[in-house]
Short mmCIF file of C-alpha atoms in Angstrom, two decimals:
data_model
loop_
_atom_site.label_atom_id
_atom_site.label_comp_id
_atom_site.label_asym_id
_atom_site.label_seq_id
_atom_site.Cartn_x
_atom_site.Cartn_y
_atom_site.Cartn_z
CA MET E 1 -2.55 100.64 181.86
CA PRO E 2 -5.86 101.69 183.51
CA LEU E 3 -7.29 99.05 185.83
CA GLY E 4 -10.55 98.91 183.87
CA ASP E 5 -8.72 98.21 180.61
CA PHE E 6 -6.54 95.61 182.31
CA LEU E 7 -9.59 93.76 183.62
CA VAL E 8 -11.19 93.62 180.17
CA ALA E 9 -7.93 92.41 178.60
CA TYR E 10 -7.40 89.83 181.35
CA LEU E 11 -10.90 88.38 181.03
CA ARG E 12 -10.58 88.15 177.27
CA LYS E 13 -7.20 86.46 177.69
CA ILE E 14 -8.71 83.63 179.76
CA GLY E 15 -11.44 83.11 177.16
CA VAL E 16 -14.35 85.07 178.65
CA THR E 17 -16.69 86.33 175.93
CA HIS E 18 -19.84 87.29 177.87
CA LEU E 19 -20.48 89.29 181.00
CA PHE E 20 -23.82 89.23 182.83
CA GLY E 21 -24.73 92.37 184.72
CA ILE E 22 -26.94 95.27 185.68
CA PRO E 23 -25.51 98.81 185.77
CA GLY E 24 -25.62 101.02 188.84
CA ASP E 25 -24.11 104.35 189.83
CA LEU E 26 -21.20 102.88 191.80
CA VAL E 27 -20.24 100.52 188.95
CA ILE E 28 -21.35 102.40 185.84
CA ARG E 29 -17.86 103.54 184.84
CA LEU E 30 -16.51 99.98 184.98
CA PHE E 31 -19.66 98.59 183.36
CA LEU E 32 -19.24 100.88 180.37
CA ARG E 33 -15.59 99.89 180.10
CA PHE E 34 -16.60 96.22 179.84
CA GLY E 35 -18.97 97.02 176.99
CA ALA E 36 -16.65 99.34 175.07
CA ARG E 37 -15.33 98.49 171.61
CA HIS E 38 -13.27 95.29 171.64
CA GLY E 39 -14.74 94.55 175.05
CA LEU E 40 -17.12 91.82 176.18
CA GLN E 41 -20.66 90.98 175.11
CA ILE E 42 -22.86 92.39 177.85
CA VAL E 43 -26.00 90.51 178.84
CA THR E 44 -28.41 92.48 181.02
CA LEU E 45 -31.46 91.01 182.74
CA SER E 46 -34.11 92.49 185.04
CA HIS E 47 -32.90 91.58 188.52
CA GLU E 48 -29.59 90.68 190.18
CA PRO E 49 -30.67 87.16 191.27
CA GLY E 50 -31.32 86.42 187.60
CA ILE E 51 -27.85 87.74 186.74
CA GLY E 52 -26.25 85.39 189.25
CA PHE E 53 -28.23 82.37 188.07
CA ALA E 54 -27.53 83.19 184.39
CA ALA E 55 -23.77 83.45 184.99
CA ASP E 56 -23.96 80.15 186.88
CA GLY E 57 -25.91 78.45 184.06
CA TYR E 58 -23.40 79.79 181.51
CA ALA E 59 -20.49 78.36 183.50
CA ARG E 60 -22.15 74.97 184.03
CA ALA E 61 -23.09 74.59 180.37
CA THR E 62 -19.86 75.81 178.77
CA GLY E 63 -17.23 74.60 181.20
CA ARG E 64 -15.85 78.16 181.22
CA MET E 65 -15.88 80.82 183.92
CA GLY E 66 -19.06 82.83 184.30
CA VAL E 67 -18.68 86.56 185.05
CA ALA E 68 -21.23 88.83 186.72
CA CYS E 69 -20.94 92.59 187.29
CA VAL E 70 -23.21 94.44 189.72
CA THR E 71 -23.28 97.63 191.69
CA TYR E 72 -22.35 97.89 195.36
CA GLY E 73 -24.80 97.11 198.17
CA ALA E 74 -28.26 96.91 196.67
CA GLY E 75 -26.88 95.02 193.69
CA GLY E 76 -24.15 92.92 195.25
CA LEU E 77 -26.15 91.85 198.28
CA ASN E 78 -29.15 91.11 196.07
CA MET E 79 -27.11 88.39 194.33
CA VAL E 80 -25.63 86.61 197.36
CA ASN E 81 -28.08 83.69 197.23
CA ALA E 82 -27.22 82.85 193.62
CA VAL E 83 -23.49 82.98 194.41
CA ALA E 84 -24.01 80.79 197.49
CA GLY E 85 -25.53 78.18 195.17
CA SER E 86 -22.50 78.38 192.89
CA PHE E 87 -20.20 77.91 195.88
CA SER E 88 -22.20 75.00 197.23
CA GLU E 89 -22.25 73.19 193.87
CA ARG E 90 -18.70 74.10 192.77
CA VAL E 91 -19.37 76.43 189.85
CA PRO E 92 -16.67 78.98 188.87
CA VAL E 93 -18.36 82.39 188.76
CA LEU E 94 -16.38 85.63 189.08
CA VAL E 95 -18.39 88.39 190.78
CA ILE E 96 -17.22 91.95 190.08
CA SER E 97 -18.78 94.73 192.14
CA GLY E 98 -18.39 98.46 192.14
CA GLY E 99 -18.02 100.52 195.29
CA PRO E 100 -17.70 104.04 196.72
CA GLY E 101 -14.60 106.08 195.92
CA GLU E 102 -11.92 107.22 198.33
CA ASP E 103 -13.22 110.80 198.45
CA GLU E 104 -16.68 109.59 199.42
CA ARG E 105 -15.28 107.40 202.17
CA LYS E 106 -13.26 110.29 203.59
CA LEU E 107 -16.42 112.32 204.14
CA GLY E 108 -17.16 110.20 207.18
CA THR E 109 -20.86 109.94 206.34
CA LEU E 110 -22.99 106.98 205.35
CA ILE E 111 -22.92 106.26 201.61
CA HIS E 112 -26.04 105.23 199.75
CA HIS E 113 -26.33 101.45 199.24
CA GLN E 114 -24.20 100.95 202.37
CA ALA E 115 -25.57 98.32 204.78
CA LYS E 116 -23.53 98.37 208.00
CA GLU E 117 -19.96 99.27 207.12
CA ILE E 118 -18.32 99.87 203.74
CA GLU E 119 -16.47 96.56 204.15
CA SER E 120 -19.65 94.62 204.99
CA GLN E 121 -20.22 93.40 201.43
CA LEU E 122 -16.65 92.09 201.22
CA ARG E 123 -17.09 90.19 204.49
CA ILE E 124 -20.34 88.65 203.30
CA TYR E 125 -18.84 87.52 200.01
CA ARG E 126 -15.91 85.94 201.80
CA GLU E 127 -18.45 83.46 203.18
CA VAL E 128 -19.67 82.37 199.73
CA THR E 129 -16.48 82.57 197.62
CA CYS E 130 -13.10 80.88 197.77
CA ALA E 131 -11.18 84.16 197.23
CA ALA E 132 -12.27 87.79 197.68
CA HIS E 133 -10.40 91.10 197.46
CA VAL E 134 -11.03 94.83 197.25
CA LEU E 135 -8.72 96.34 194.63
CA ASP E 136 -7.66 99.45 196.51
CA ASP E 137 -3.90 99.46 195.79
CA ALA E 138 -2.78 100.15 192.21
CA ARG E 139 0.60 98.53 192.86
CA THR E 140 -0.88 95.08 193.55
CA ALA E 141 -4.21 95.23 191.63
CA ALA E 142 -3.08 93.07 188.69
CA GLU E 143 -1.73 90.34 190.98
CA ARG E 144 -4.94 90.40 193.05
CA VAL E 145 -7.08 89.86 189.94
CA ASP E 146 -4.84 87.01 188.83
CA GLU E 147 -4.88 85.45 192.29
CA VAL E 148 -8.68 85.47 192.61
CA VAL E 149 -9.29 84.10 189.12
CA ARG E 150 -6.72 81.31 189.39
CA HIS E 151 -7.99 80.29 192.82
CA ALA E 152 -11.63 80.29 191.67
CA TRP E 153 -10.77 78.15 188.67
CA ALA E 154 -8.63 75.65 190.55
CA ALA E 155 -11.30 75.20 193.23
CA GLN E 156 -14.22 75.47 190.76
CA ARG E 157 -15.91 77.92 193.09
CA PRO E 158 -16.85 81.62 192.92
CA GLY E 159 -14.39 84.47 193.36
CA TYR E 160 -15.07 88.11 194.23
CA LEU E 161 -13.46 91.40 193.17
CA GLU E 162 -14.63 94.78 194.47
CA ILE E 163 -13.45 97.78 192.45
CA HIS E 164 -14.34 101.19 193.83
CA ARG E 165 -15.26 103.68 191.18
CA ASP E 166 -12.20 105.92 191.55
CA MET E 167 -9.96 102.91 190.83
CA VAL E 168 -11.35 102.16 187.36
CA ASP E 169 -9.06 104.68 185.63
CA ALA E 170 -6.12 104.23 188.02
CA ARG E 171 -2.99 103.27 186.10
CA ILE E 172 -1.56 99.99 187.35
CA PRO E 173 1.66 98.10 186.60
CA VAL E 174 1.17 94.73 184.89
CA PRO E 175 3.79 92.12 185.81
CA ARG E 176 5.75 90.52 182.98
CA ALA E 177 4.55 87.06 184.08
CA ILE E 178 0.93 88.04 183.34
CA LEU E 179 1.84 89.70 180.04
CA ASP E 180 3.74 86.62 178.82
CA TRP E 181 1.17 84.10 180.12
CA ASP E 182 -0.96 82.36 177.47
CA GLY E 183 -4.18 82.63 179.51
CA ALA E 184 -4.54 78.90 180.20
CA LEU E 185 -5.99 78.18 183.65
CA SER E 186 -5.06 74.94 185.41
CA PHE E 187 -6.44 72.71 188.15
CA GLY E 188 -4.66 71.51 191.27
CA ARG E 189 -1.47 69.46 191.13
CA SER E 190 -1.05 65.98 192.57
CA ASP E 191 1.74 64.08 194.29
CA GLU E 192 2.75 61.68 191.49
CA HIS E 193 3.94 58.99 193.89
CA LYS E 194 0.63 59.04 195.77
CA VAL E 195 -1.28 58.89 192.49
CA ASP E 196 0.67 55.78 191.48
CA GLU E 197 0.03 54.15 194.86
CA ALA E 198 -3.68 54.98 194.80
CA VAL E 199 -4.01 53.57 191.26
CA ARG E 200 -2.16 50.37 192.14
CA ASP E 201 -4.28 49.87 195.27
CA THR E 202 -7.47 50.54 193.30
CA ALA E 203 -6.49 48.19 190.47
CA ALA E 204 -5.78 45.35 192.90
CA ARG E 205 -9.18 45.69 194.54
CA TRP E 206 -11.05 46.19 191.28
CA ASN E 207 -9.46 43.13 189.69
CA ALA E 208 -10.48 41.00 192.69
CA ALA E 209 -14.11 42.23 192.69
CA ARG E 210 -16.92 40.13 191.25
CA ARG E 211 -19.82 42.61 191.27
CA PRO E 212 -18.29 46.12 191.11
CA LEU E 213 -20.19 49.29 190.31
CA VAL E 214 -19.14 52.83 189.31
CA MET E 215 -20.70 56.00 190.71
CA VAL E 216 -19.98 59.14 188.67
CA GLY E 217 -20.13 62.34 190.72
CA ILE E 218 -20.32 66.05 190.00
CA GLU E 219 -16.56 66.64 190.24
CA THR E 220 -16.05 64.66 187.04
CA TYR E 221 -18.14 67.31 185.28
CA ARG E 222 -16.67 70.32 187.07
CA PHE E 223 -13.11 69.23 186.31
CA LYS E 224 -13.93 68.56 182.62
CA LEU E 225 -13.43 64.79 182.77
CA GLN E 226 -16.51 63.63 180.86
CA ARG E 227 -14.57 62.06 177.98
CA GLU E 228 -12.03 60.34 180.23
CA VAL E 229 -14.73 58.98 182.54
CA ARG E 230 -16.74 57.69 179.58
CA ASP E 231 -13.64 55.93 178.27
CA LEU E 232 -12.88 54.52 181.71
CA ALA E 233 -16.43 53.18 182.06
CA GLY E 234 -16.08 51.39 178.73
CA LYS E 235 -12.81 49.89 179.90
CA LEU E 236 -14.32 48.66 183.19
CA GLY E 237 -17.59 47.30 181.77
CA ALA E 238 -19.48 47.67 185.08
CA PRO E 239 -22.82 49.45 185.66
CA VAL E 240 -22.64 53.22 186.13
CA THR E 241 -24.91 55.39 188.25
CA THR E 242 -24.99 59.13 188.89
CA SER E 243 -26.28 61.11 191.87
CA VAL E 244 -28.98 63.79 192.06
CA LEU E 245 -26.29 66.45 191.80
CA SER E 246 -24.39 64.77 188.97
CA LYS E 247 -27.24 63.75 186.66
CA GLY E 248 -26.01 64.66 183.19
CA ALA E 249 -22.33 64.15 184.03
CA PHE E 250 -22.47 60.75 182.28
CA PRO E 251 -24.31 60.10 178.98
CA MET E 252 -27.88 58.99 179.71
CA ASP E 253 -28.00 56.79 176.62
CA HIS E 254 -24.72 55.00 177.37
CA PRO E 255 -25.19 51.20 177.41
CA LEU E 256 -23.66 50.97 180.90
CA TYR E 257 -25.81 53.71 182.46
CA LEU E 258 -28.11 52.28 185.10
CA GLY E 259 -29.76 55.55 186.18
CA VAL E 260 -29.79 57.95 189.14
CA HIS E 261 -28.96 56.54 192.57
CA ILE E 262 -30.85 58.26 195.41
CA GLY E 263 -30.01 56.01 198.31
CA ALA E 264 -32.87 53.95 199.66
CA ILE E 265 -35.48 55.68 197.48
CA SER E 266 -33.76 54.71 194.22
CA PRO E 267 -35.70 52.62 191.72
CA LYS E 268 -35.71 49.07 193.11
CA PRO E 269 -33.38 47.58 190.44
CA ILE E 270 -30.79 50.31 191.15
CA ALA E 271 -31.08 49.95 194.93
CA ARG E 272 -30.72 46.16 194.66
CA ARG E 273 -27.71 46.40 192.35
CA VAL E 274 -25.92 48.87 194.63
CA ASP E 275 -26.65 46.67 197.64
CA ARG E 276 -25.20 43.64 195.79
CA ALA E 277 -21.98 45.44 194.83
CA ASP E 278 -18.85 44.05 196.47
CA LEU E 279 -16.94 47.17 195.39
CA VAL E 280 -18.15 50.70 194.56
CA LEU E 281 -15.79 53.01 192.66
CA SER E 282 -17.04 56.52 193.40
CA LEU E 283 -15.52 59.23 191.21
CA GLY E 284 -16.06 62.81 192.39
CA THR E 285 -19.28 62.14 194.30
CA MET E 286 -20.15 64.56 197.09
CA VAL E 287 -22.05 62.90 199.93
CA THR E 288 -25.20 64.97 200.54
CA ASP E 289 -28.61 64.35 202.07
CA MET E 290 -30.21 65.04 198.68
CA ASP E 291 -28.16 62.32 197.00
CA LEU E 292 -28.89 59.76 199.71
CA GLY E 293 -32.64 60.28 200.01
CA SER E 294 -32.31 61.63 203.59
CA ARG E 295 -30.72 58.34 204.74
CA PRO E 296 -27.16 57.64 205.93
CA LEU E 297 -24.67 56.21 203.45
CA GLN E 298 -25.20 52.43 203.28
CA ILE E 299 -21.99 51.49 201.42
CA ALA E 300 -19.36 50.10 203.81
CA ARG E 301 -16.05 51.90 203.56
CA GLU E 302 -14.10 48.65 203.21
CA HIS E 303 -16.07 47.93 200.01
CA SER E 304 -15.61 51.35 198.43
CA ILE E 305 -13.07 53.49 196.62
CA ARG E 306 -13.91 57.17 196.92
CA ALA E 307 -12.09 59.91 195.01
CA VAL E 308 -13.30 63.41 195.86
CA GLY E 309 -11.97 66.71 197.19
CA GLY E 310 -8.34 66.11 196.20
CA SER E 311 -7.91 62.77 197.94
CA VAL E 312 -8.63 59.08 197.31
CA ASN E 313 -9.88 56.65 199.93
CA VAL E 314 -9.27 53.03 198.90
CA SER E 315 -11.06 50.97 201.53
CA LEU E 316 -9.32 52.01 204.76
CA HIS E 317 -6.32 53.59 203.01
CA THR E 318 -6.27 57.36 202.37
CA TYR E 319 -4.13 59.06 199.73
CA THR E 320 -4.02 62.83 200.04
CA ASP E 321 -2.87 65.25 197.32
CA VAL E 322 -4.41 63.11 194.57
CA HIS E 323 -6.51 65.18 192.18
CA LEU E 324 -9.42 63.37 190.54
CA ARG E 325 -8.11 64.32 187.10
CA HIS E 326 -4.81 62.52 187.61
CA PHE E 327 -6.42 59.57 189.37
CA VAL E 328 -8.81 58.92 186.45
CA ARG E 329 -5.98 59.20 183.93
CA GLY E 330 -3.93 56.80 186.01
CA LEU E 331 -6.78 54.28 185.96
CA LEU E 332 -7.05 54.61 182.19
CA ALA E 333 -3.42 53.52 181.88
CA ALA E 334 -3.67 50.70 184.45
CA ARG E 335 -4.38 47.02 183.80
CA LEU E 336 -7.96 46.59 184.96
CA ARG E 337 -10.33 43.66 184.67
CA ARG E 338 -13.18 44.30 182.22
CA HIS E 339 -16.58 43.08 183.36
CA ARG E 340 -19.31 42.27 180.86
CA GLU E 341 -22.51 42.91 182.75
CA ARG E 342 -25.69 43.65 180.83
CA VAL E 343 -27.21 46.87 182.11
CA ARG E 344 -30.78 48.08 181.81
CA TYR E 345 -31.61 51.76 182.39
CA CYS E 346 -34.13 52.35 185.17
CA ASP E 347 -36.40 55.24 186.14
CA ASN E 348 -39.30 55.82 188.53
CA LEU E 349 -42.12 56.17 185.99
CA PRO E 350 -45.04 53.72 186.31
CA PRO E 351 -46.58 51.99 183.26
CA GLU E 352 -48.45 54.39 180.99
CA PRO E 353 -52.27 54.20 181.00
CA ARG E 354 -54.13 53.86 177.72
CA GLY E 355 -55.56 56.83 175.86
CA LEU E 356 -54.24 60.34 175.33
CA GLU E 357 -57.35 62.34 176.17
CA ARG E 358 -56.99 61.79 179.90
CA PRO E 359 -56.25 64.66 182.35
CA LEU E 360 -52.56 65.55 182.53
CA ARG E 361 -50.40 64.51 185.48
CA VAL E 362 -46.71 65.05 186.23
CA THR E 363 -45.83 61.49 185.22
CA ASP E 364 -47.51 62.11 181.86
CA LEU E 365 -45.45 65.26 181.41
CA LEU E 366 -42.23 63.31 182.00
CA ARG E 367 -43.21 60.52 179.59
CA GLU E 368 -44.15 63.05 176.88
CA LEU E 369 -40.92 64.99 177.37
CA ASN E 370 -38.90 61.78 177.07
CA ARG E 371 -40.88 60.90 173.95
CA PHE E 372 -40.17 64.34 172.48
CA LEU E 373 -36.43 64.15 173.24
CA ALA E 374 -35.94 60.61 171.94
CA GLY E 375 -33.81 60.79 168.81
CA ARG E 376 -33.54 64.59 168.82
CA ARG E 377 -30.33 66.58 168.97
CA GLY E 378 -29.77 70.17 170.02
CA TYR E 379 -31.77 70.21 173.27
CA ALA E 380 -30.81 70.47 176.94
CA VAL E 381 -33.05 70.18 180.00
CA VAL E 382 -32.87 72.61 182.91
CA ALA E 383 -34.79 71.50 186.00
CA GLU E 384 -36.01 74.10 188.48
CA SER E 385 -35.97 73.36 192.20
CA GLY E 386 -39.01 72.04 194.04
CA ASP E 387 -40.97 69.14 192.60
CA MET E 388 -39.39 69.67 189.18
CA LEU E 389 -35.92 68.96 190.60
CA PHE E 390 -37.06 65.47 191.50
CA ALA E 391 -39.18 65.14 188.36
CA GLY E 392 -36.12 65.90 186.24
CA LEU E 393 -34.39 62.78 187.56
CA ASP E 394 -36.72 60.75 185.34
CA VAL E 395 -35.97 62.77 182.19
CA ARG E 396 -33.69 61.03 179.70
CA VAL E 397 -31.76 63.39 177.44
CA ALA E 398 -30.09 61.23 174.83
CA ARG E 399 -27.73 61.86 171.89
CA GLY E 400 -25.33 64.05 173.85
CA GLY E 401 -27.96 66.45 175.19
CA GLY E 402 -27.21 68.42 178.34
CA TYR E 403 -28.90 68.52 181.73
CA LEU E 404 -28.59 71.22 184.41
CA ALA E 405 -30.12 71.58 187.87
CA GLN E 406 -29.19 72.86 191.30
CA GLY E 407 -29.32 69.36 192.69
CA PHE E 408 -27.97 70.15 196.16
CA TYR E 409 -28.36 73.84 197.00
CA ALA E 410 -31.79 73.67 195.36
CA SER E 411 -32.69 77.36 195.25
CA MET E 412 -35.98 78.11 193.55
CA GLY E 413 -35.50 80.63 190.77
CA PHE E 414 -32.51 79.02 189.06
CA GLY E 415 -34.39 77.53 186.10
CA VAL E 416 -35.26 80.29 183.62
CA PRO E 417 -32.23 82.60 184.06
CA GLY E 418 -29.91 79.58 184.30
CA ALA E 419 -31.31 78.35 180.99
CA LEU E 420 -30.81 81.77 179.37
CA GLY E 421 -27.16 81.75 180.43
CA ALA E 422 -26.71 78.20 179.19
CA GLN E 423 -28.14 78.97 175.75
CA ILE E 424 -26.05 82.13 175.43
CA GLY E 425 -22.94 80.07 176.11
CA THR E 426 -23.67 76.99 174.01
CA GLY E 427 -26.41 77.82 171.50
CA VAL E 428 -28.25 74.65 172.59
CA ARG E 429 -32.01 75.14 173.00
CA PRO E 430 -33.03 74.55 176.62
CA ILE E 431 -36.26 73.02 177.89
CA VAL E 432 -37.01 74.35 181.37
CA LEU E 433 -39.11 72.38 183.86
CA SER E 434 -40.55 74.81 186.40
CA GLY E 435 -43.32 74.85 188.94
CA ASP E 436 -45.62 77.86 189.04
CA GLY E 437 -44.25 78.98 192.41
CA ALA E 438 -40.64 79.01 191.20
CA PHE E 439 -41.64 80.69 187.93
CA GLN E 440 -43.18 83.59 189.84
CA MET E 441 -39.77 84.23 191.42
CA THR E 442 -37.52 84.69 188.37
CA GLY E 443 -39.55 83.31 185.46
CA PRO E 444 -40.40 86.76 184.07
CA GLU E 445 -36.74 86.99 182.99
CA ILE E 446 -38.01 85.02 179.97
CA ALA E 447 -39.20 88.39 178.64
CA GLN E 448 -35.50 89.15 178.02
CA ALA E 449 -35.18 86.20 175.61
CA PRO E 450 -36.21 88.01 172.37
CA ARG E 451 -33.71 90.84 172.81
CA HIS E 452 -30.88 88.33 173.26
CA GLY E 453 -32.01 86.07 170.40
CA LEU E 454 -32.93 83.15 172.69
CA ASN E 455 -35.75 80.64 172.32
CA PRO E 456 -36.10 78.34 175.36
CA ILE E 457 -39.11 76.11 175.84
CA VAL E 458 -40.43 76.70 179.36
CA VAL E 459 -42.89 74.19 180.83
CA VAL E 460 -44.70 75.75 183.78
CA VAL E 461 -46.43 73.08 185.84
CA ASN E 462 -49.48 74.90 187.17
CA ASN E 463 -50.86 73.31 190.33
CA GLY E 464 -51.68 76.56 192.11
CA GLY E 465 -48.88 76.66 194.65
CA TRP E 466 -45.71 75.27 196.18
CA GLN E 467 -46.95 71.73 195.81
CA ILE E 468 -43.91 69.90 197.15
CA PHE E 469 -44.67 71.15 200.68
CA ARG E 470 -48.43 70.56 200.68
CA PRO E 471 -48.25 66.95 201.95
CA VAL E 472 -46.41 68.07 205.11
CA VAL E 473 -48.05 71.44 205.89
CA PRO E 474 -51.21 71.37 208.08
CA LYS E 475 -52.66 74.47 206.40
CA PRO E 476 -52.16 74.03 202.62
CA SER E 477 -53.59 77.47 201.83
CA LEU E 478 -50.32 78.96 203.10
CA LEU E 479 -48.68 77.51 200.00
CA ASP E 480 -51.03 78.97 197.39
CA VAL E 481 -49.72 81.37 194.74
CA PRO E 482 -51.74 83.88 192.66
CA PRO E 483 -53.22 82.51 189.41
CA TRP E 484 -51.08 84.10 186.72
CA PRO E 485 -52.13 83.83 183.04
CA TYR E 486 -48.84 82.19 182.09
CA ALA E 487 -49.59 81.38 178.46
CA ASP E 488 -51.04 84.86 177.85
CA LEU E 489 -47.99 86.51 179.42
CA ALA E 490 -45.73 84.61 177.03
CA GLU E 491 -47.61 86.07 174.06
CA ARG E 492 -47.34 89.59 175.46
CA TRP E 493 -43.61 89.15 176.12
CA GLY E 494 -42.82 88.22 172.52
CA GLY E 495 -43.10 84.43 172.61
CA ARG E 496 -45.70 81.73 172.08
CA GLY E 497 -47.94 80.44 174.82
CA PHE E 498 -49.86 77.18 175.10
CA ARG E 499 -52.22 76.10 177.90
CA VAL E 500 -52.73 72.36 178.15
CA SER E 501 -54.58 70.10 180.57
CA ARG E 502 -54.63 66.77 178.67
CA VAL E 503 -51.92 64.46 177.46
CA ASP E 504 -52.78 64.84 173.77
CA GLU E 505 -52.71 68.63 174.12
CA LEU E 506 -49.23 68.50 175.67
CA ARG E 507 -47.96 66.25 172.88
CA ALA E 508 -49.29 68.67 170.28
CA ALA E 509 -47.75 71.66 172.15
CA PHE E 510 -44.31 70.02 172.17
CA ALA E 511 -44.55 69.29 168.45
CA GLU E 512 -45.49 72.90 167.70
CA ALA E 513 -42.79 74.25 170.05
CA ALA E 514 -40.15 72.43 167.99
CA ARG E 515 -41.22 74.45 164.95
CA VAL E 516 -41.45 77.84 166.68
CA THR E 517 -38.38 80.08 166.46
CA SER E 518 -39.29 82.33 169.41
CA PHE E 519 -39.37 81.26 173.03
CA VAL E 520 -42.29 79.05 174.05
CA LEU E 521 -44.13 78.75 177.35
CA ILE E 522 -46.30 75.67 177.89
CA GLU E 523 -48.63 76.06 180.85
CA ALA E 524 -49.26 72.46 181.95
CA CYS E 525 -52.26 72.30 184.30
CA VAL E 526 -52.18 69.37 186.76
CA PRO E 527 -54.20 68.54 189.91
CA SER E 528 -53.24 70.48 193.02
CA ASP E 529 -52.30 67.28 194.86
CA ASP E 530 -50.12 65.82 192.10
CA LEU E 531 -46.38 65.19 192.51
CA SER E 532 -43.56 63.47 190.65
CA PRO E 533 -42.78 59.88 191.68
CA VAL E 534 -39.44 60.75 193.30
CA SER E 535 -40.96 63.63 195.30
CA ARG E 536 -43.52 61.28 196.79
CA LYS E 537 -40.82 58.83 197.84
CA TYR E 538 -38.57 61.61 199.16
CA ILE E 539 -41.36 63.12 201.27
CA GLN E 540 -42.27 59.71 202.68
CA ALA E 541 -38.63 59.00 203.55
CA SER E 542 -38.25 62.41 205.21
CA ALA E 543 -41.44 61.85 207.21
CA ARG E 544 -40.16 58.48 208.44
CA LYS E 545 -36.88 60.13 209.43
CA GLY E 546 -38.79 62.82 211.34
CA ARG E 547 -40.90 60.27 213.22
CA SER E 548 -37.77 58.32 214.18
CA ALA E 549 -36.09 61.49 215.47
CA ARG E 550 -39.08 62.25 217.75
CA ARG E 551 -39.00 58.83 219.40
#
């Protein structure tokens, strides 16, 4: 069958329903094939970075593979940053790019959209994907597609396929194994004997512990273990924390959920409880500077059990070839002591002042958002990078609501397109927290919402610039951004716009937004020197680290 038809059939077989992309001359033939009858639902946006972030948000929210299709060179290279974020945070996104045909390459001249060499784009994508191939041989094309997709899924990282335009109609053989396959993708396998040993070792240490604690990391979410981890937490009865990267991987209204652990800058009750723990069971937690508040890990290895990256470290013992999925299921079947500790959820928000007619601050925004979400279903929160990434750590989405953020790679521009992709995949209405600086990067993609039937609520915190850097930059004017009429733009783009500067105005805007069927943009005006509580602590910790390094 033609390669283009095979690719459509293959993607549909693994459950892909949507493809995010922008057409271009070197990919137009393949792009049209994707959107043909019985093909995929095509979602176009305005700019390739938005396409990459939308595919990423779709994959995060649905637990399925996101797919993006762009043209060669100007399109593919324009999306590298978004794909790098997916790689860094373990999100399975398949990037499909067009390319010049064989006849064009034989001319021996430079081809438009070419950067250095024709193979340059492939080399660049090999740095930010776990598998990358150019499909230039009809005899092996089907196997190459299968190889890249399976590898990307097993690793939960992006994959890359480059299909030059003269290959789209090339007839390729399809192996019987692919034809007979049911389309189910699987994760890595474990050594069963090592799993049993790791579980026995873990159970012995857990049953001897008096003050254990569980840390739930991002791998539990990436490898679709939310239900098993929730059941395991109930069986263990110990407090549960998440990291910056894994906020939302464990239910925020669960009675055992303590809150987000950010190393030394955690809320004091969380920091004290972690310090008191005589055993920490860490499930799928990546150790990053963002998660530790720019401080080294304080948990002694002999008092920890750490399962991440396909291995389990139980104190000083290491068990390789043990996938997190099988380790968690082994613990569910093991005899484990159940603790009965009373847990109280903690955040970083100070007590609320009296009166609602006071000027709005970021802490007020977070309290009002939590008030709005309390008891409501059908909402998810998407936190943009910058101050809103840290602000989002104090948002509590209850009743099964979702939460998405680039908690480690932290690229500004993820918020709005990531939310569009998430709503396309799940139907859940997103609430985006964005600073004005980040919104000016990719926020105008919100104008695409009406044509795709989407209705996010976007809160743009307007403080006149990239506020998170102002405390550490000697010349703050370098961080100013132009004063856009955000609320007015929303009205012109087919949505509703509100401009608020007081707490009571924000509360009223949220209430009205819940009734509006179109997208909503709330321009929340705050002082230029205002920051979220966690940002203030993070900046202070980073400054102390910098002073220590200079000594």
